CSV table of N, CA and C in Angstrom, one decimal:
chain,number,residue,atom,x,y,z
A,199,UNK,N,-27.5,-12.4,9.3
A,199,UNK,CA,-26.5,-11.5,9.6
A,199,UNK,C,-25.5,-11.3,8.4
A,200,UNK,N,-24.9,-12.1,7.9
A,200,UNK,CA,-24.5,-12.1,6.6
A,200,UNK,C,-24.9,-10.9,5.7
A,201,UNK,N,-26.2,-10.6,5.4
A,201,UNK,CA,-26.3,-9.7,4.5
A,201,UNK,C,-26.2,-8.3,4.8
A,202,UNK,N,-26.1,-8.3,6.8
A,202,UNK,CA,-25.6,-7.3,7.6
A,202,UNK,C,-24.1,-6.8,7.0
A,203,UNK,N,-23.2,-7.5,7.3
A,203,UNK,CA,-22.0,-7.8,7.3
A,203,UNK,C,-21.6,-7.4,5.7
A,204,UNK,N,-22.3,-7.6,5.0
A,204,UNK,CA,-21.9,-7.1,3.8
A,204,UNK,C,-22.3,-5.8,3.3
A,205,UNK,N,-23.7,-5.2,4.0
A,205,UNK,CA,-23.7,-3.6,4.0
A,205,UNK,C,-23.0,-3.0,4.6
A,206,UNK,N,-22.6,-3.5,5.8
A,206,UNK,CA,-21.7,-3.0,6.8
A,206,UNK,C,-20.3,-2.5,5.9
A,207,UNK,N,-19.5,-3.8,5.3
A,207,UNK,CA,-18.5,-3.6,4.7
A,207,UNK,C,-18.5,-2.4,3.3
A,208,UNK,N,-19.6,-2.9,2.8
A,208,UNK,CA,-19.8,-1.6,1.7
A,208,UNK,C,-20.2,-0.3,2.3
A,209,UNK,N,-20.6,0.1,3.4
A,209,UNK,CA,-20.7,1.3,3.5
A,209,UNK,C,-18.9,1.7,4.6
A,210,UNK,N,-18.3,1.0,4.7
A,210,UNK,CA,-17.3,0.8,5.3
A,210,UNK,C,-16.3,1.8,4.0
A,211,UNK,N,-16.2,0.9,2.7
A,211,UNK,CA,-15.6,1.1,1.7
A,211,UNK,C,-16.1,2.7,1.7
A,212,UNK,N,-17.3,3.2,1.6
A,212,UNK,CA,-17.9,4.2,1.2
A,212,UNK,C,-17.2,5.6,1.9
A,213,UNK,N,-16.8,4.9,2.8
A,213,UNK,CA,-16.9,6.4,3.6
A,213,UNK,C,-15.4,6.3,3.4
A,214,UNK,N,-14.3,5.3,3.1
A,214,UNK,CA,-13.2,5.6,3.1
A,214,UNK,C,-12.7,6.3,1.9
A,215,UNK,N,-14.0,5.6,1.2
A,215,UNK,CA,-13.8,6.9,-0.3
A,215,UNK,C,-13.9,8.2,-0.3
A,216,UNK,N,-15.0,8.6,0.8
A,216,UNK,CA,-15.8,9.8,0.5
A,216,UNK,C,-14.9,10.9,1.4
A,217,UNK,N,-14.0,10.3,2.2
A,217,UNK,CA,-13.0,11.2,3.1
A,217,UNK,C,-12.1,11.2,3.1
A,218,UNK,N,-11.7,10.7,2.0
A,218,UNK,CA,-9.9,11.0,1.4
A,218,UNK,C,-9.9,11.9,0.1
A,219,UNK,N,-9.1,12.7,0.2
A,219,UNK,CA,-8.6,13.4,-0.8
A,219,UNK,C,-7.9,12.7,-2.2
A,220,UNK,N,-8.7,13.0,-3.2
A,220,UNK,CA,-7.6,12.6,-4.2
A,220,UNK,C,-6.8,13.4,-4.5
A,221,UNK,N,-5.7,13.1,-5.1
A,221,UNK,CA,-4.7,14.1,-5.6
A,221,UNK,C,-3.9,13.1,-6.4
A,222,UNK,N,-3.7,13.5,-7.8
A,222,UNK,CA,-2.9,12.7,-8.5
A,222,UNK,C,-1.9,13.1,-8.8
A,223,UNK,N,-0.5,12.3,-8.6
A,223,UNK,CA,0.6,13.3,-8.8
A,223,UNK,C,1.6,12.1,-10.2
A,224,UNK,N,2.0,12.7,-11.2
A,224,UNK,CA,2.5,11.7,-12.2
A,224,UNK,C,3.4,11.3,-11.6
A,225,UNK,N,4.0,10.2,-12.2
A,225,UNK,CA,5.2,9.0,-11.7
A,225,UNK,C,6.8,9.6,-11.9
A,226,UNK,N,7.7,9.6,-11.4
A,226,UNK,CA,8.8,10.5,-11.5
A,226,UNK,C,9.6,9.7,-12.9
A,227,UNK,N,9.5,8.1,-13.0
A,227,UNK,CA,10.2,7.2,-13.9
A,227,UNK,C,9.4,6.6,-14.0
A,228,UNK,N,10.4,5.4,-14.8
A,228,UNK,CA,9.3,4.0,-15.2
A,228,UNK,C,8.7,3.2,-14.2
A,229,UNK,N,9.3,1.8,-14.4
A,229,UNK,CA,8.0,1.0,-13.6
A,229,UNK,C,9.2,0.1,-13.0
A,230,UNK,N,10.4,1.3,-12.0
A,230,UNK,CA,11.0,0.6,-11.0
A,230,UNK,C,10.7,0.5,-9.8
A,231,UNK,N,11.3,0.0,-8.8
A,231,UNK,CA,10.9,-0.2,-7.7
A,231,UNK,C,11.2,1.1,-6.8
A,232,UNK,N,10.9,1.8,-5.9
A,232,UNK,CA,11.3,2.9,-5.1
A,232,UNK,C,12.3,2.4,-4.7
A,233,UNK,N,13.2,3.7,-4.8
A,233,UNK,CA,14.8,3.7,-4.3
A,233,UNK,C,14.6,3.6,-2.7
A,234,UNK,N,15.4,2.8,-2.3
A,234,UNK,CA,15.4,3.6,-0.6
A,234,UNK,C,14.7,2.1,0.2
A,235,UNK,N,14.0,1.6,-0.2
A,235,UNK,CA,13.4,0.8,0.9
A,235,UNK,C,14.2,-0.6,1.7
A,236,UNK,N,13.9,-0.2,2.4
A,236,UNK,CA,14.8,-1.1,3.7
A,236,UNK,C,14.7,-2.3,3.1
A,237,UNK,N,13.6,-3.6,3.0
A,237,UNK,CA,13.8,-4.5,2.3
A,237,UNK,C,14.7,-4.6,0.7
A,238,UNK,N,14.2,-3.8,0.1
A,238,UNK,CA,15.1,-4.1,-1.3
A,238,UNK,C,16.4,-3.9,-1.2
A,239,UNK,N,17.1,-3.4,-0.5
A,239,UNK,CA,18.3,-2.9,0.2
A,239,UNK,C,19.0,-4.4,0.8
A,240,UNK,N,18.2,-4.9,2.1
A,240,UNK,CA,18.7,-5.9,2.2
A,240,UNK,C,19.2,-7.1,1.8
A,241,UNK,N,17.7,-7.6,0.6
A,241,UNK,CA,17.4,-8.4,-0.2
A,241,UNK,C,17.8,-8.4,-1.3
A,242,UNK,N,18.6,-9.2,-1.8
A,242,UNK,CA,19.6,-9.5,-3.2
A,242,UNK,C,18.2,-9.7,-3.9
A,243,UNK,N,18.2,-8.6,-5.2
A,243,UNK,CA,17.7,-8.9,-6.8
A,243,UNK,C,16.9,-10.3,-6.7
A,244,UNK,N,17.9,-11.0,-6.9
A,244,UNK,CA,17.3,-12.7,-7.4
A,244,UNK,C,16.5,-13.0,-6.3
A,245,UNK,N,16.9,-13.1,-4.9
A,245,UNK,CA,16.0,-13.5,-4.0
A,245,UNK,C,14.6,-12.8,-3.8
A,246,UNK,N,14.6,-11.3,-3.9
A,246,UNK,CA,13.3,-11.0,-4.2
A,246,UNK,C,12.3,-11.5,-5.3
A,247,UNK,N,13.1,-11.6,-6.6
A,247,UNK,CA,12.6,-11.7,-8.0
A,247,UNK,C,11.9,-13.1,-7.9
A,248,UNK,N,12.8,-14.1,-7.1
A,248,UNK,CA,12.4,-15.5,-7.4
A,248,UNK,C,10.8,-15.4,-6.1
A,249,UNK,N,11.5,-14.8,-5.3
A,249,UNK,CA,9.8,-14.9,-3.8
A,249,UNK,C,8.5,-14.5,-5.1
A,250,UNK,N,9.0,-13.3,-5.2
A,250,UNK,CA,8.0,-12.9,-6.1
A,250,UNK,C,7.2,-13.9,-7.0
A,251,UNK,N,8.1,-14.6,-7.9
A,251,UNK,CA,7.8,-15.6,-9.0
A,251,UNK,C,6.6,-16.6,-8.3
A,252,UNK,N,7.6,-17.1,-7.1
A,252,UNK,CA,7.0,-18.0,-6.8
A,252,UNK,C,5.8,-18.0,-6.0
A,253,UNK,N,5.3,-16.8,-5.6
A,253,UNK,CA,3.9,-16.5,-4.6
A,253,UNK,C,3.2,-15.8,-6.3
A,254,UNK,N,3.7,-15.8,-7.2
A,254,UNK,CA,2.5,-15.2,-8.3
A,254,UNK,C,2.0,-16.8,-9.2
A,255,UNK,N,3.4,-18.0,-8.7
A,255,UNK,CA,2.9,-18.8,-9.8
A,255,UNK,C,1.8,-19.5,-8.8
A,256,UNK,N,2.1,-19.4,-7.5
A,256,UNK,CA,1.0,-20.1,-6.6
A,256,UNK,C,0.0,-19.8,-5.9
A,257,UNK,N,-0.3,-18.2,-6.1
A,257,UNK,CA,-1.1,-17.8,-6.0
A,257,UNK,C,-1.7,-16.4,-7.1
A,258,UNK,N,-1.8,-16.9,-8.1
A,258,UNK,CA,-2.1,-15.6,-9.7
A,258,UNK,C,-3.4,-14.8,-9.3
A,259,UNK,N,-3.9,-14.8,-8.3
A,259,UNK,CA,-5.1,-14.0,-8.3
A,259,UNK,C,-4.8,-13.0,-7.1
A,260,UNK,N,-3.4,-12.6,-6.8
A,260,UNK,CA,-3.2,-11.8,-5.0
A,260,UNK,C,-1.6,-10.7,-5.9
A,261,UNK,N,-1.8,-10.4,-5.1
A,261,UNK,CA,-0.8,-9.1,-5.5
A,261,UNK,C,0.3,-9.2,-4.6
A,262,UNK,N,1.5,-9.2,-4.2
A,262,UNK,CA,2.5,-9.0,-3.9
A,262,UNK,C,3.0,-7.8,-3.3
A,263,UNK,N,2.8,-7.4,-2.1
A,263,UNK,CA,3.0,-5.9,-1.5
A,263,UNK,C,4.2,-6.0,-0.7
A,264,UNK,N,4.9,-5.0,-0.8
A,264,UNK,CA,5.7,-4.3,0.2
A,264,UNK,C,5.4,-3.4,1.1
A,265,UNK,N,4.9,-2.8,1.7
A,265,UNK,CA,4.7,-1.6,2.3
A,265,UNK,C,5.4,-1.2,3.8
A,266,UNK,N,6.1,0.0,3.5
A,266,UNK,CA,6.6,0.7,4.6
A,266,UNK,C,6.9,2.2,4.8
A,267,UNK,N,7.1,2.2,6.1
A,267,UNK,CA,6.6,4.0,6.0
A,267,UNK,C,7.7,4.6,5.5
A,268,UNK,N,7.2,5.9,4.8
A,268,UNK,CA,7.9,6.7,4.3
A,268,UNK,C,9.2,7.1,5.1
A,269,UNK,N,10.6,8.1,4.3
A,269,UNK,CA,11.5,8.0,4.7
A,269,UNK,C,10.5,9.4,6.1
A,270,UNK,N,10.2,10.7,5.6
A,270,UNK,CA,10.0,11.4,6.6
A,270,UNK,C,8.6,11.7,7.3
A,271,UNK,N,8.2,10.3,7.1
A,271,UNK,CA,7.1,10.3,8.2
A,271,UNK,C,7.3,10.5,9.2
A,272,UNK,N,5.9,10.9,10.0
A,272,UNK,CA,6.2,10.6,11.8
A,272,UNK,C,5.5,9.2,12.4
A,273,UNK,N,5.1,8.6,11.5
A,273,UNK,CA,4.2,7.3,12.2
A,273,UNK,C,5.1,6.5,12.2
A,274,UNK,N,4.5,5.5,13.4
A,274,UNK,CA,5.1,4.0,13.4
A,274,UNK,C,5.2,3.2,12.0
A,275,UNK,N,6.7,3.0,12.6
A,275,UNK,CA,6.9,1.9,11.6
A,275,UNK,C,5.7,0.5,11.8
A,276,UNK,N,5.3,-0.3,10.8
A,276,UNK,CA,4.4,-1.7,11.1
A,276,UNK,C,5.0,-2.7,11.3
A,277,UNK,N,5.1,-3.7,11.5
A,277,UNK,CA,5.3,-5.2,12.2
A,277,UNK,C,5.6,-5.8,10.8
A,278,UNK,N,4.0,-6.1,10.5
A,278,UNK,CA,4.2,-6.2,9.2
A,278,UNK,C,4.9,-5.6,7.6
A,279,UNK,N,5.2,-6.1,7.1
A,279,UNK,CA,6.0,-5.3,6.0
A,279,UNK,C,5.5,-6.0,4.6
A,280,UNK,N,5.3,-7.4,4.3
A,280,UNK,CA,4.6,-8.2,3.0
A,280,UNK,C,3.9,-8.4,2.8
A,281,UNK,N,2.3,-7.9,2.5
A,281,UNK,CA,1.4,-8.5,1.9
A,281,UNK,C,0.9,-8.8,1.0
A,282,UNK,N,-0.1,-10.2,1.0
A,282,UNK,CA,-0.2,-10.4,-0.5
A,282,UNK,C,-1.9,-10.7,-0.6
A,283,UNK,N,-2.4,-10.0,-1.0
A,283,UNK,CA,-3.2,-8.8,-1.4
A,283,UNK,C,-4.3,-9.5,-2.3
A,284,UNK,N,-5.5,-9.9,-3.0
A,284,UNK,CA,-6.4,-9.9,-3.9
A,284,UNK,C,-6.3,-8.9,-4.6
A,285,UNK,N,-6.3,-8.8,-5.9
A,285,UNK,CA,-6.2,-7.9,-7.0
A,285,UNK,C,-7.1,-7.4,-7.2
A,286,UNK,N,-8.2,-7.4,-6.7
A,286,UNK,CA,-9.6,-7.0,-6.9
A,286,UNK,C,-10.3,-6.1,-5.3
A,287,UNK,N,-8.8,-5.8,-4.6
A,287,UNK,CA,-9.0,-4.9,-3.5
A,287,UNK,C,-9.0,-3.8,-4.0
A,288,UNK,N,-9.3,-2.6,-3.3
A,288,UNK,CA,-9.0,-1.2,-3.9
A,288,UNK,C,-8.4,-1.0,-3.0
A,289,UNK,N,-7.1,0.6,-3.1
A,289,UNK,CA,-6.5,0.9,-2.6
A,289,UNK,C,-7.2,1.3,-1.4
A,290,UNK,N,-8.3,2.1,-1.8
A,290,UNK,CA,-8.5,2.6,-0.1
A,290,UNK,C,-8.9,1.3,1.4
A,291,UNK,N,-8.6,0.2,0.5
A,291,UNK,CA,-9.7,-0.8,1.4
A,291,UNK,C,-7.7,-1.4,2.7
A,292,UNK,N,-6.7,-1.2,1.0
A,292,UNK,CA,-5.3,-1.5,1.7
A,292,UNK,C,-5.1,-0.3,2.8
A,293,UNK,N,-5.1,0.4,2.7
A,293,UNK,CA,-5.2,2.1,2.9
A,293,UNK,C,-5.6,1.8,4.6
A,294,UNK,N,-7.0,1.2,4.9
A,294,UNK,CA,-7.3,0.7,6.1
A,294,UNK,C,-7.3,0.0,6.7
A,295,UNK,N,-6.5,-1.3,5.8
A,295,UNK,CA,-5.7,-2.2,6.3
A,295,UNK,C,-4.2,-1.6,7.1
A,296,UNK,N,-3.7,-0.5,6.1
A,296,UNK,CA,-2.2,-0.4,7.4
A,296,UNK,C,-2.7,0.5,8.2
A,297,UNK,N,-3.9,1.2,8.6
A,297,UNK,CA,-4.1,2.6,9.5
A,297,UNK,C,-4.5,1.4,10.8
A,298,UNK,N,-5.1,0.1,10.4
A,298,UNK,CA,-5.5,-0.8,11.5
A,298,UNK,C,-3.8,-1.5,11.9
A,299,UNK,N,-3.0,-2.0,11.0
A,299,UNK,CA,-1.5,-2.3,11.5
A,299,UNK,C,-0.5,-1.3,12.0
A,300,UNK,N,-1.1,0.3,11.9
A,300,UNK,CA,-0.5,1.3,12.5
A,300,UNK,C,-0.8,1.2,14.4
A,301,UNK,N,-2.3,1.2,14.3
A,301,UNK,CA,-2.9,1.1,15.5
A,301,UNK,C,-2.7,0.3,16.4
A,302,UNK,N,-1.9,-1.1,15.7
A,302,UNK,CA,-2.0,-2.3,16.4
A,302,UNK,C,-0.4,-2.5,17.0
A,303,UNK,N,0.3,-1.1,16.6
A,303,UNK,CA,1.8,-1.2,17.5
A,303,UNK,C,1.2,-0.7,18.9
A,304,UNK,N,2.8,-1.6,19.4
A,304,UNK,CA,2.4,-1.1,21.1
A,304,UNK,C,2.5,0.5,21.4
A,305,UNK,N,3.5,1.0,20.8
A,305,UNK,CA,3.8,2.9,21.2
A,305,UNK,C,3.1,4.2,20.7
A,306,UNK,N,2.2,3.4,19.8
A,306,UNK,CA,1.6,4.8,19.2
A,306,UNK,C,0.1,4.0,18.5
A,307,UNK,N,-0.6,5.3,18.2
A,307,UNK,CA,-1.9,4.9,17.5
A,307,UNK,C,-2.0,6.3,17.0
A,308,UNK,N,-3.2,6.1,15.8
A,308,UNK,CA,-3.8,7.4,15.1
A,308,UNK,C,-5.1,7.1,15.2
A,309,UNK,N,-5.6,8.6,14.9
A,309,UNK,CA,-7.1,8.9,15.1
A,309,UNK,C,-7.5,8.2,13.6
A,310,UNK,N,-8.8,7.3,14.2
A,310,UNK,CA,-9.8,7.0,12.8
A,310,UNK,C,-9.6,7.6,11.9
A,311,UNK,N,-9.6,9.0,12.3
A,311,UNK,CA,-10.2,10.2,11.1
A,311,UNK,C,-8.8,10.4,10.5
A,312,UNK,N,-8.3,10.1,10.8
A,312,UNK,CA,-6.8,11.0,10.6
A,312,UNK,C,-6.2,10.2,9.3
A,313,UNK,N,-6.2,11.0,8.2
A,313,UNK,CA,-5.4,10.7,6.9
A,313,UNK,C,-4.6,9.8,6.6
A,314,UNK,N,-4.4,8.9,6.7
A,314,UNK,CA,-2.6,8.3,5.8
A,314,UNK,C,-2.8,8.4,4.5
A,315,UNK,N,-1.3,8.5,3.4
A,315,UNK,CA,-1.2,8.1,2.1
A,315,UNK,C,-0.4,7.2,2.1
A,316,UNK,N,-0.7,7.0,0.7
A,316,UNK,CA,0.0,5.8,0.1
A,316,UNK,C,0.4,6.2,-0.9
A,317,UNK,N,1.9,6.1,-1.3
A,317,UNK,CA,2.8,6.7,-2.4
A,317,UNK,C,3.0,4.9,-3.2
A,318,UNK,N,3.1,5.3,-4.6
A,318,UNK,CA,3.6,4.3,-5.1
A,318,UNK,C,4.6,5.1,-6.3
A,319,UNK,N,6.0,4.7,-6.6
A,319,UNK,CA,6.5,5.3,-7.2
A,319,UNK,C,6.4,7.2,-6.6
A,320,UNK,N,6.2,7.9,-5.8
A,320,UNK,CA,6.0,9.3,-6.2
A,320,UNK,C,5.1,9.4,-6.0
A,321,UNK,N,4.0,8.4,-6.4
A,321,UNK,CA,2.5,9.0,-7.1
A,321,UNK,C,1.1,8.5,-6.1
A,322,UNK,N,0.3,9.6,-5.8
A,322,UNK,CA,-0.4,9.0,-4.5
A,322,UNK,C,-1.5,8.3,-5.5
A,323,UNK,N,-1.7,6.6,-5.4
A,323,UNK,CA,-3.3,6.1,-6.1
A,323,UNK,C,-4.5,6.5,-5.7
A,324,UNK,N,-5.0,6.7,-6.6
A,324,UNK,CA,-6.8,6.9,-6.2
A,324,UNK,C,-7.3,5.6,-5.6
A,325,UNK,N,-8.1,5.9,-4.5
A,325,UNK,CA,-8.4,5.0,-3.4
A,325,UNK,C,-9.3,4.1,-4.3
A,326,UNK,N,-10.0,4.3,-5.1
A,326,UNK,CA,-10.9,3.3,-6.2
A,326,UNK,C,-10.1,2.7,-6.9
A,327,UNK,N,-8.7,2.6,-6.8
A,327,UNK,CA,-8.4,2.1,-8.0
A,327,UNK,C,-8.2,0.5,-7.5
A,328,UNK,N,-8.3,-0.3,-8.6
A,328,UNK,CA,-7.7,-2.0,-8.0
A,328,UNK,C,-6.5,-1.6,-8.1
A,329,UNK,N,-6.3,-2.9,-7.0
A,329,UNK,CA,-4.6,-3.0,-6.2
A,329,UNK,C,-3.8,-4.0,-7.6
A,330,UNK,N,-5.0,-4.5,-8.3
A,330,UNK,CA,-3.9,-5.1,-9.6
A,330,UNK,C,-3.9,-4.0,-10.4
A,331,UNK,N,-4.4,-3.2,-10.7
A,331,UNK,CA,-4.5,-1.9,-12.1
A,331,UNK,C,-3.0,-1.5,-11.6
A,332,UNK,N,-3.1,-1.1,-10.1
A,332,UNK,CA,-2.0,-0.5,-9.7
A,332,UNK,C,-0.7,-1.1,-9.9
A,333,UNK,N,-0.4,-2.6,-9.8
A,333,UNK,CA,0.6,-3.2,-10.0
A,333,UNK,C,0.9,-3.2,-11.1
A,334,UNK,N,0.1,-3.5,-12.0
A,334,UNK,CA,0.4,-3.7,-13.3
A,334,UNK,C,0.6,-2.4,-14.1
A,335,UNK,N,0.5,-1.4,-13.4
A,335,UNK,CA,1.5,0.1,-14.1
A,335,UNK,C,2.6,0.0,-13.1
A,336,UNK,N,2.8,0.1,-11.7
A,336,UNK,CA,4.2,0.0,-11.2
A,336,UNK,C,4.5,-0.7,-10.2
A,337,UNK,N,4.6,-2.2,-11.1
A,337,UNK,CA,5.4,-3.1,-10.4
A,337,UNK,C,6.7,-2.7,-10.4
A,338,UNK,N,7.3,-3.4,-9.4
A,338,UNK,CA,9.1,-3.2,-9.7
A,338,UNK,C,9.6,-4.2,-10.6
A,339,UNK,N,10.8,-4.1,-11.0
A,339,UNK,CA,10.9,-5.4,-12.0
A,339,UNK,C,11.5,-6.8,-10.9
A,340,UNK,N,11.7,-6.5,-9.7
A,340,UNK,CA,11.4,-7.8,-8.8
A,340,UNK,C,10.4,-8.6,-8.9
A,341,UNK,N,8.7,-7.9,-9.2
A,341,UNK,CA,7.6,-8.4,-9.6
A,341,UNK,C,7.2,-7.9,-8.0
A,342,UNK,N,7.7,-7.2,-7.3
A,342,UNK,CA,6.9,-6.8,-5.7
A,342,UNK,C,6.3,-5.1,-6.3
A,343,UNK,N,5.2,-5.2,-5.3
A,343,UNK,CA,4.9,-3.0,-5.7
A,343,UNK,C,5.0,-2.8,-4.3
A,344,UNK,N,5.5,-2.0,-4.3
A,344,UNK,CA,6.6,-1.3,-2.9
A,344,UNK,C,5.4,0.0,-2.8
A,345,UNK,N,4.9,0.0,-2.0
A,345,UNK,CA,4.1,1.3,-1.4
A,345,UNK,C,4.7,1.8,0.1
A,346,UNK,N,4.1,3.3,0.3
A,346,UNK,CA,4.9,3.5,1.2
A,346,UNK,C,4.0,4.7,1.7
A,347,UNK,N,3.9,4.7,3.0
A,347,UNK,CA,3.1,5.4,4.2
A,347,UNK,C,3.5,6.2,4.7
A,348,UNK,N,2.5,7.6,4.8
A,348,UNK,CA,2.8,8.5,5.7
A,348,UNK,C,1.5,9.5,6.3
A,349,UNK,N,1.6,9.9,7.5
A,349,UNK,CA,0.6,10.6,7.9
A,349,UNK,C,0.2,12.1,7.0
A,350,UNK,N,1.2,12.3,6.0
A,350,UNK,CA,0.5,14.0,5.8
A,350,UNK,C,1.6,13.8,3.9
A,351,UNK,N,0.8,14.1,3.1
A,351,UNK,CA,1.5,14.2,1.9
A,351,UNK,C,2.9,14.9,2.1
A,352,UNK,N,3.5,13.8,2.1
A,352,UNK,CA,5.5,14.2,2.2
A,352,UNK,C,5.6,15.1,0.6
A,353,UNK,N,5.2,14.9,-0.7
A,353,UNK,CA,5.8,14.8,-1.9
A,353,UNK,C,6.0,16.8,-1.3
A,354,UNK,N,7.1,17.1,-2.3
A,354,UNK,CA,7.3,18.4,-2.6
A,354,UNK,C,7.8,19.5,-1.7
A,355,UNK,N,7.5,18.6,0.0
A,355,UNK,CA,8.6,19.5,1.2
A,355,UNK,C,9.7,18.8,1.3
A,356,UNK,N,10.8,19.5,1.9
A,356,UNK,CA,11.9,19.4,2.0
A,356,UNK,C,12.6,19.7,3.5
């Protein structure tokens, strides 16, 4: 079953490739942290910077996430808010990691099919890309990459 389980997962990856839209949109700035997010807000500089430090010096092979939903989404907020991630995940694989922590609130759920993005900086990643490529163009300078969720590309309405 094992070798089940691993077709399974690769055609799993496949189709989350083959049914998302890419769209690349350039980065608004450098390689800060998104303005706005409820944690960085609460969380003093140093105390993030040092978490950070210290889950990259004890664990150098995982990525350090933030993720929360965008300011004008309509989806549930997640439970979860920190994760720390393999660098060798691709985005679309995180991608169905929060559509399964969307699903897993008590008040709401979304359809399989049904789209989420992922904004980093402004800029939606291509679902192939590694979750370290991604960090390593826009980390914050906390050392967290703040992504942020929504059911329908927010960028450009008002």
């Amino acid at each position: 079953v094992p070798g089940l389980k691993r077709q399974i997962g690769l055609a799993a990856r496949l189709l989350v490739r083959a049914a998302l839209v890419h769209k690349q949109i350039g980065p608004l700035s450098g390689q800060t942290a998104m303005a706005g997010s409820a944690l960085e807000e609460a969380v003093p500089f140093e105390k993030r910077s040092a978490e950070a430090r210290r889950i990259l010096a004890k664990y150098p092979d995982r990525i350090p996430v933030i993720c929360e939903k965008a300011p004008r989404s309509d989806l549930p907020d997640i439970d979860k808010k920190k994760f720390l991630v393999p660098g060798t995940m691709l985005c679309g694989e995180f991608k169905y990691i929060i559509h399964k922590h969307i699903n897993q609130t008590a008040h709401a759920s979304i359809a399989s099919d049904q789209t989420i993005y992922l904004f980093v900086n402004s800029t939606s990643p291509k679902t192939g890309a590694l979750m370290s490529e991604v960090y390593d163009r826009y980390k914050a300078d906390d050392g967290f990459l703040y992504i942020t969720y929504s059911a329908e590309n927010t960028l450009g309405s008002r």
